[in-house]
Backbone as JSON, one array per atom type, in Angstrom:
{
  "sequence": "MTNQNEQREIKYDSRPGINSIFILKMLHQELLYLTMADGQI",
  "N": [[99.46, 265.55, 430.3], [99.86, 263.76, 428.54], [97.44, 262.52, 428.17], [95.79, 264.53, 427.28], [97.19, 264.87, 424.61], [96.62, 262.49, 423.56], [93.48, 262.58, 423.46], [93.65, 264.73, 421.52], [94.65, 263.35, 418.92], [92.75, 261.43, 418.73], [90.57, 262.89, 418.11], [91.11, 264.35, 415.66], [91.79, 262.11, 413.85], [89.34, 261.7, 412.72], [89.73, 263.11, 410.69], [92.29, 262.62, 408.78], [95.61, 263.75, 407.7], [96.4, 266.91, 406.74], [95.95, 267.57, 409.41], [96.98, 265.31, 411.03], [99.54, 266.03, 410.45], [99.95, 268.24, 411.52], [99.79, 267.44, 414.16], [101.82, 266.13, 414.31], [103.83, 267.96, 414.19], [103.3, 269.64, 416.38], [103.73, 267.62, 418.61], [106.55, 267.67, 417.99], [107.43, 269.9, 418.55], [106.9, 270.08, 421.3], [108.7, 267.91, 422.2], [111.02, 269.12, 421.54], [111.06, 270.86, 423.18], [110.88, 270.14, 425.8], [113.48, 268.62, 425.82], [115.18, 270.6, 425.7], [114.57, 271.98, 427.85], [115.07, 269.99, 429.84], [117.98, 269.95, 429.27], [119.09, 272.37, 430.19], [118.52, 272.2, 432.96]],
  "CA": [[100.01, 266.06, 428.96], [99.56, 262.51, 427.63], [95.9, 262.49, 427.89], [95.38, 265.76, 426.25], [97.7, 264.42, 423.21], [95.62, 261.34, 423.05], [92.42, 263.35, 422.59], [93.61, 265.21, 419.94], [94.79, 262.37, 417.79], [91.03, 260.93, 418.48], [89.77, 264.29, 417.58], [91.54, 264.59, 414.46], [91.8, 260.96, 413.32], [88.41, 261.47, 411.77], [89.99, 263.74, 409.31], [93.4, 262.59, 408.67], [95.92, 264.59, 406.39], [96.98, 268.14, 407.44], [95.44, 267.71, 410.85], [97.85, 264.44, 411.45], [100.89, 266.43, 410.1], [99.97, 269.6, 412.44], [99.83, 266.99, 415.49], [103.37, 265.64, 414.42], [104.6, 269.22, 414.38], [102.87, 270.02, 417.76], [104.36, 266.93, 419.25], [107.78, 267.44, 417.73], [107.71, 271.27, 419.25], [107.06, 269.69, 422.64], [109.39, 267.22, 422.43], [112.32, 269.93, 421.53], [111.12, 271.91, 424.55], [111.22, 269.37, 426.76], [114.7, 268.29, 425.82], [115.87, 272.04, 426.03], [114.44, 272.14, 429.42], [116.4, 268.87, 430.51], [119.42, 270.38, 429.12], [119.39, 273.51, 430.84], [118.61, 271.68, 434.21]],
  "C": [[99.42, 264.81, 428.2], [98.16, 262.26, 427.4], [95.34, 263.62, 426.98], [95.85, 265.07, 424.76], [96.7, 263.49, 422.72], [94.22, 261.6, 422.86], [92.39, 263.95, 421.42], [93.62, 264.55, 418.92], [93.43, 261.54, 417.97], [90.42, 261.93, 417.63], [90.06, 264.06, 415.97], [91.69, 263.64, 413.82], [90.36, 260.87, 412.25], [88.87, 262.28, 410.32], [91.58, 263.8, 408.9], [93.75, 263.59, 407.5], [96.71, 265.53, 407.0], [97.04, 267.97, 408.87], [96.66, 266.69, 411.85], [99.06, 265.01, 411.5], [100.84, 267.52, 411.2], [100.21, 268.92, 414.08], [101.41, 266.38, 415.53], [104.08, 266.92, 414.79], [104.53, 269.57, 415.9], [104.06, 269.03, 418.73], [105.92, 266.94, 419.26], [108.25, 268.97, 418.49], [107.81, 270.79, 420.68], [108.12, 269.18, 422.7], [111.06, 267.97, 422.8], [112.21, 270.55, 422.77], [111.28, 271.2, 425.78], [112.73, 268.83, 426.94], [115.63, 269.45, 426.11], [115.64, 272.1, 427.64], [115.26, 271.51, 430.14], [117.84, 269.32, 430.27], [119.8, 271.43, 429.7], [119.44, 273.33, 432.47], [119.89, 270.74, 434.42]]
}
C-alpha cells in the first residue's frame, strides 16, 4: 500500500492544489479505517 500511495503523490505532484487535498483526504480515510480495524481487533 505504501508504494501505491507514493506513486499517487508523484503523479499528482505535477498538479498541486485540489489533487494534493484529495490525497490528504484519501490518506486520512485510510488512517481512520486502519485505526478502526485495530480497535475492533
